[in-house]
PDB file of C-alpha atoms in Angstrom:
ATOM      1  CA  GLY A   1      48.673-115.730 152.320  1.00  0.00           C
ATOM      2  CA  LEU A   2      50.321-114.303 155.678  1.00  0.00           C
ATOM      3  CA  VAL A   3      47.212-113.103 157.593  1.00  0.00           C
ATOM      4  CA  LYS A   4      49.247-111.847 160.984  1.00  0.00           C
ATOM      5  CA  LEU A   5      52.300-110.341 162.035  1.00  0.00           C
ATOM      6  CA  GLU A   6      53.879-109.341 164.846  1.00  0.00           C
ATOM      7  CA  ALA A   7      57.130-107.876 165.122  1.00  0.00           C
ATOM      8  CA  ILE A   8      57.172-106.774 168.903  1.00  0.00           C
ATOM      9  CA  GLY A   9      59.565-105.330 170.758  1.00  0.00           C
ATOM     10  CA  VAL A  10      62.680-106.384 168.182  1.00  0.00           C
ATOM     11  CA  GLY A  11      64.077-102.858 167.773  1.00  0.00           C
ATOM     12  CA  LEU A  12      62.700-102.127 164.153  1.00  0.00           C
ATOM     13  CA  ALA A  13      63.827 -98.712 163.171  1.00  0.00           C
ATOM     14  CA  ASP A  14      61.765 -98.873 160.270  1.00  0.00           C
ATOM     15  CA  LEU A  15      59.241-100.387 157.831  1.00  0.00           C
ATOM     16  CA  PRO A  16      59.918-101.023 154.307  1.00  0.00           C
ATOM     17  CA  GLU A  17      57.765-100.035 151.562  1.00  0.00           C
ATOM     18  CA  GLU A  18      56.539-103.262 150.142  1.00  0.00           C
ATOM     19  CA  LEU A  19      54.598-103.514 153.857  1.00  0.00           C
ATOM     20  CA  GLY A  20      51.895-102.768 151.762  1.00  0.00           C
ATOM     21  CA  LYS A  21      52.337-105.381 149.529  1.00  0.00           C
ATOM     22  CA  LEU A  22      50.883-107.697 152.212  1.00  0.00           C
ATOM     23  CA  LYS A  23      47.432-107.765 151.505  1.00  0.00           C
ATOM     24  CA  SER A  24      45.632-110.704 153.181  1.00  0.00           C
ATOM     25  CA  LEU A  25      47.568-109.133 155.897  1.00  0.00           C
ATOM     26  CA  LYS A  26      44.311-108.637 159.140  1.00  0.00           C
ATOM     27  CA  ILE A  27      46.606-108.195 162.031  1.00  0.00           C
ATOM     28  CA  LEU A  28      49.696-106.116 162.298  1.00  0.00           C
ATOM     29  CA  ASP A  29      51.451-105.241 165.827  1.00  0.00           C
ATOM     30  CA  ILE A  30      54.689-103.713 166.008  1.00  0.00           C
ATOM     31  CA  SER A  31      54.624-101.869 169.491  1.00  0.00           C
ATOM     32  CA  LYS A  32      57.523-101.604 171.745  1.00  0.00           C
ATOM     33  CA  ASN A  33      59.850-100.834 168.716  1.00  0.00           C
ATOM     34  CA  ASN A  34      61.649 -97.416 167.027  1.00  0.00           C
ATOM     35  CA  LEU A  35      59.641 -97.068 164.809  1.00  0.00           C
ATOM     36  CA  SER A  36      59.254 -92.656 164.185  1.00  0.00           C
ATOM     37  CA  TRP A  37      57.089 -93.063 160.248  1.00  0.00           C
ATOM     38  CA  ILE A  38      54.998 -95.383 158.881  1.00  0.00           C
ATOM     39  CA  PRO A  39      54.956 -96.141 154.761  1.00  0.00           C
ATOM     40  CA  LYS A  40      52.588 -94.990 152.408  1.00  0.00           C
ATOM     41  CA  SER A  41      51.854 -98.595 151.300  1.00  0.00           C
ATOM     42  CA  PHE A  42      50.169 -98.724 154.372  1.00  0.00           C
ATOM     43  CA  ILE A  43      47.260 -98.326 153.314  1.00  0.00           C
ATOM     44  CA  ASP A  44      47.286-100.314 150.664  1.00  0.00           C
ATOM     45  CA  LEU A  45      46.582-103.352 153.694  1.00  0.00           C
ATOM     46  CA  SER A  46      43.009-103.236 152.804  1.00  0.00           C
ATOM     47  CA  SER A  47      42.631-106.258 155.101  1.00  0.00           C
ATOM     48  CA  LEU A  48      43.608-105.303 158.102  1.00  0.00           C
ATOM     49  CA  GLU A  49      41.085-105.366 160.434  1.00  0.00           C
ATOM     50  CA  PHE A  50      43.687-104.677 163.588  1.00  0.00           C
ATOM     51  CA  CYS A  51      46.825-101.938 164.344  1.00  0.00           C
ATOM     52  CA  ASN A  52      49.621-101.964 167.042  1.00  0.00           C
ATOM     53  CA  PHE A  53      51.921 -98.779 166.857  1.00  0.00           C
ATOM     54  CA  SER A  54      52.092 -98.363 170.510  1.00  0.00           C
ATOM     55  CA  GLN A  55      55.422 -97.700 172.297  1.00  0.00           C
ATOM     56  CA  ASN A  56      57.453 -96.226 169.263  1.00  0.00           C
ATOM     57  CA  SER A  57      58.706 -92.956 167.979  1.00  0.00           C
ATOM     58  CA  ILE A  58      55.391 -91.894 165.359  1.00  0.00           C
ATOM     59  CA  LEU A  59      55.990 -88.638 164.665  1.00  0.00           C
ATOM     60  CA  MET A  60      52.527 -89.058 162.599  1.00  0.00           C
ATOM     61  CA  LEU A  61      49.947 -91.519 161.513  1.00  0.00           C
ATOM     62  CA  PRO A  62      49.599 -92.524 157.921  1.00  0.00           C
ATOM     63  CA  LEU A  63      47.732 -89.845 155.776  1.00  0.00           C
ATOM     64  CA  ASP A  64      44.566 -91.293 153.829  1.00  0.00           C
ATOM     65  CA  LEU A  65      43.730 -94.404 156.950  1.00  0.00           C
ATOM     66  CA  GLU A  66      40.370 -94.124 155.785  1.00  0.00           C
ATOM     67  CA  THR A  67      40.575 -96.059 152.649  1.00  0.00           C
ATOM     68  CA  MET A  68      41.266 -98.963 154.194  1.00  0.00           C
ATOM     69  CA  PRO A  69      38.126-100.772 154.514  1.00  0.00           C
ATOM     70  CA  LYS A  70      38.012-102.935 157.020  1.00  0.00           C
ATOM     71  CA  LEU A  71      40.467-101.233 159.581  1.00  0.00           C
ATOM     72  CA  THR A  72      38.266-101.986 162.902  1.00  0.00           C
ATOM     73  CA  HIS A  73      41.259-101.409 165.633  1.00  0.00           C
ATOM     74  CA  LEU A  74      43.954 -98.600 165.519  1.00  0.00           C
ATOM     75  CA  LEU A  75      46.467 -98.438 168.617  1.00  0.00           C
ATOM     76  CA  ALA A  76      49.288 -95.613 168.786  1.00  0.00           C
ATOM     77  CA  ALA A  77      49.712 -94.526 172.272  1.00  0.00           C
ATOM     78  CA  PHE A  78      53.222 -94.169 174.061  1.00  0.00           C
ATOM     79  CA  ASN A  79      54.058 -92.189 170.791  1.00  0.00           C
ATOM     80  CA  MET A  80      55.086 -88.874 169.316  1.00  0.00           C
ATOM     81  CA  ILE A  81      51.684 -87.958 167.473  1.00  0.00           C
ATOM     82  CA  ALA A  82      51.123 -84.576 167.235  1.00  0.00           C
ATOM     83  CA  GLU A  83      47.542 -84.505 165.436  1.00  0.00           C
ATOM     84  CA  LEU A  84      44.974 -86.856 164.438  1.00  0.00           C
ATOM     85  CA  PRO A  85      44.124 -86.709 161.131  1.00  0.00           C
ATOM     86  CA  GLU A  86      41.084 -84.620 159.992  1.00  0.00           C
ATOM     87  CA  ASN A  87      40.189 -87.816 157.071  1.00  0.00           C
ATOM     88  CA  LEU A  88      39.748 -90.705 160.568  1.00  0.00           C
ATOM     89  CA  TYR A  89      35.858 -89.522 160.847  1.00  0.00           C
ATOM     90  CA  MET A  90      36.108 -90.864 157.625  1.00  0.00           C
ATOM     91  CA  LEU A  91      37.093 -94.675 158.969  1.00  0.00           C
ATOM     92  CA  LYS A  92      33.917 -96.254 159.035  1.00  0.00           C
ATOM     93  CA  SER A  93      35.435-100.132 159.967  1.00  0.00           C
ATOM     94  CA  LEU A  94      37.020 -98.089 162.890  1.00  0.00           C
ATOM     95  CA  GLN A  95      35.528 -98.937 166.568  1.00  0.00           C
ATOM     96  CA  THR A  96      39.150 -98.298 168.974  1.00  0.00           C
ATOM     97  CA  LEU A  97      40.885 -95.780 168.656  1.00  0.00           C
ATOM     98  CA  ASP A  98      44.312 -95.579 171.633  1.00  0.00           C
ATOM     99  CA  VAL A  99      46.120 -92.881 170.879  1.00  0.00           C
ATOM    100  CA  TYR A 100      47.094 -92.448 174.695  1.00  0.00           C
ATOM    101  CA  GLU A 101      50.242 -90.708 175.867  1.00  0.00           C
ATOM    102  CA  ASN A 102      51.519 -89.171 172.343  1.00  0.00           C
ATOM    103  CA  GLN A 103      51.383 -84.844 172.153  1.00  0.00           C
ATOM    104  CA  ILE A 104      48.733 -84.061 170.761  1.00  0.00           C
ATOM    105  CA  SER A 105      47.199 -80.722 171.335  1.00  0.00           C
ATOM    106  CA  SER A 106      43.789 -80.622 169.779  1.00  0.00           C
ATOM    107  CA  VAL A 107      41.173 -83.033 167.599  1.00  0.00           C
ATOM    108  CA  PRO A 108      39.429 -82.491 164.951  1.00  0.00           C
ATOM    109  CA  LYS A 109      35.791 -81.673 165.771  1.00  0.00           C
ATOM    110  CA  LEU A 110      34.463 -84.753 162.885  1.00  0.00           C
ATOM    111  CA  LEU A 111      36.859 -86.882 164.730  1.00  0.00           C
ATOM    112  CA  THR A 112      34.763 -86.315 168.497  1.00  0.00           C
ATOM    113  CA  GLU A 113      31.363 -87.351 167.013  1.00  0.00           C
ATOM    114  CA  MET A 114      32.887 -90.826 165.859  1.00  0.00           C
ATOM    115  CA  ILE A 115      31.034 -93.361 167.113  1.00  0.00           C
ATOM    116  CA  LEU A 116      33.636 -95.700 168.760  1.00  0.00           C
ATOM    117  CA  SER A 117      33.297 -98.186 171.390  1.00  0.00           C
ATOM    118  CA  ARG A 118      37.063 -96.672 173.025  1.00  0.00           C
ATOM    119  CA  PHE A 119      38.679 -93.486 171.847  1.00  0.00           C
ATOM    120  CA  ASP A 120      41.434 -92.831 174.055  1.00  0.00           C
ATOM    121  CA  LEU A 121      43.037 -89.574 174.372  1.00  0.00           C
ATOM    122  CA  ALA A 122      44.520 -89.226 177.721  1.00  0.00           C
ATOM    123  CA  GLN A 123      47.557 -87.667 178.766  1.00  0.00           C
ATOM    124  CA  ASN A 124      47.728 -85.489 175.809  1.00  0.00           C
ATOM    125  CA  ASP A 125      48.509 -81.469 175.484  1.00  0.00           C
ATOM    126  CA  ILE A 126      44.920 -81.348 174.762  1.00  0.00           C
ATOM    127  CA  THR A 127      43.096 -78.604 176.959  1.00  0.00           C
ATOM    128  CA  ALA A 128      39.159 -77.996 176.856  1.00  0.00           C
ATOM    129  CA  THR A 129      39.298 -75.219 174.320  1.00  0.00           C
ATOM    130  CA  ALA A 130      41.003 -76.659 171.891  1.00  0.00           C
ATOM    131  CA  PHE A 131      38.248 -78.782 169.693  1.00  0.00           C
ATOM    132  CA  LYS A 132      38.949 -77.580 166.506  1.00  0.00           C
ATOM    133  CA  ASP A 133      35.879 -76.240 165.063  1.00  0.00           C
ATOM    134  CA  GLN A 134      35.893 -77.501 161.642  1.00  0.00           C
TER     135      GLN A 134
END
């Protein structure tokens, strides 16, 4: 099956629910589009290792990301994301989380304790007191 899907800067406004049927997909790059949401079926991409949602208009990351056992790199910079899902800390495979240039105002404390090689929160609305105690 399909292992790599790149649709960079092609004006995508939405993704079909059928996206989740691409069980062999390891790399998904849908950056520089007009997406505001990600279909629920996204979490069915059980082989996905690298995902780039950067430079869209995404309002929130998919819920239940922790069910994606191989997701290692999640890039979602330059969007309109207001908060990070609390359960993201359960995603043990994650090494990179880039969410700079969004509208995030607080970070669940459990996320700050994750062992990541890169966690970029720059250019958000976070203050020093915004790290929530859970």
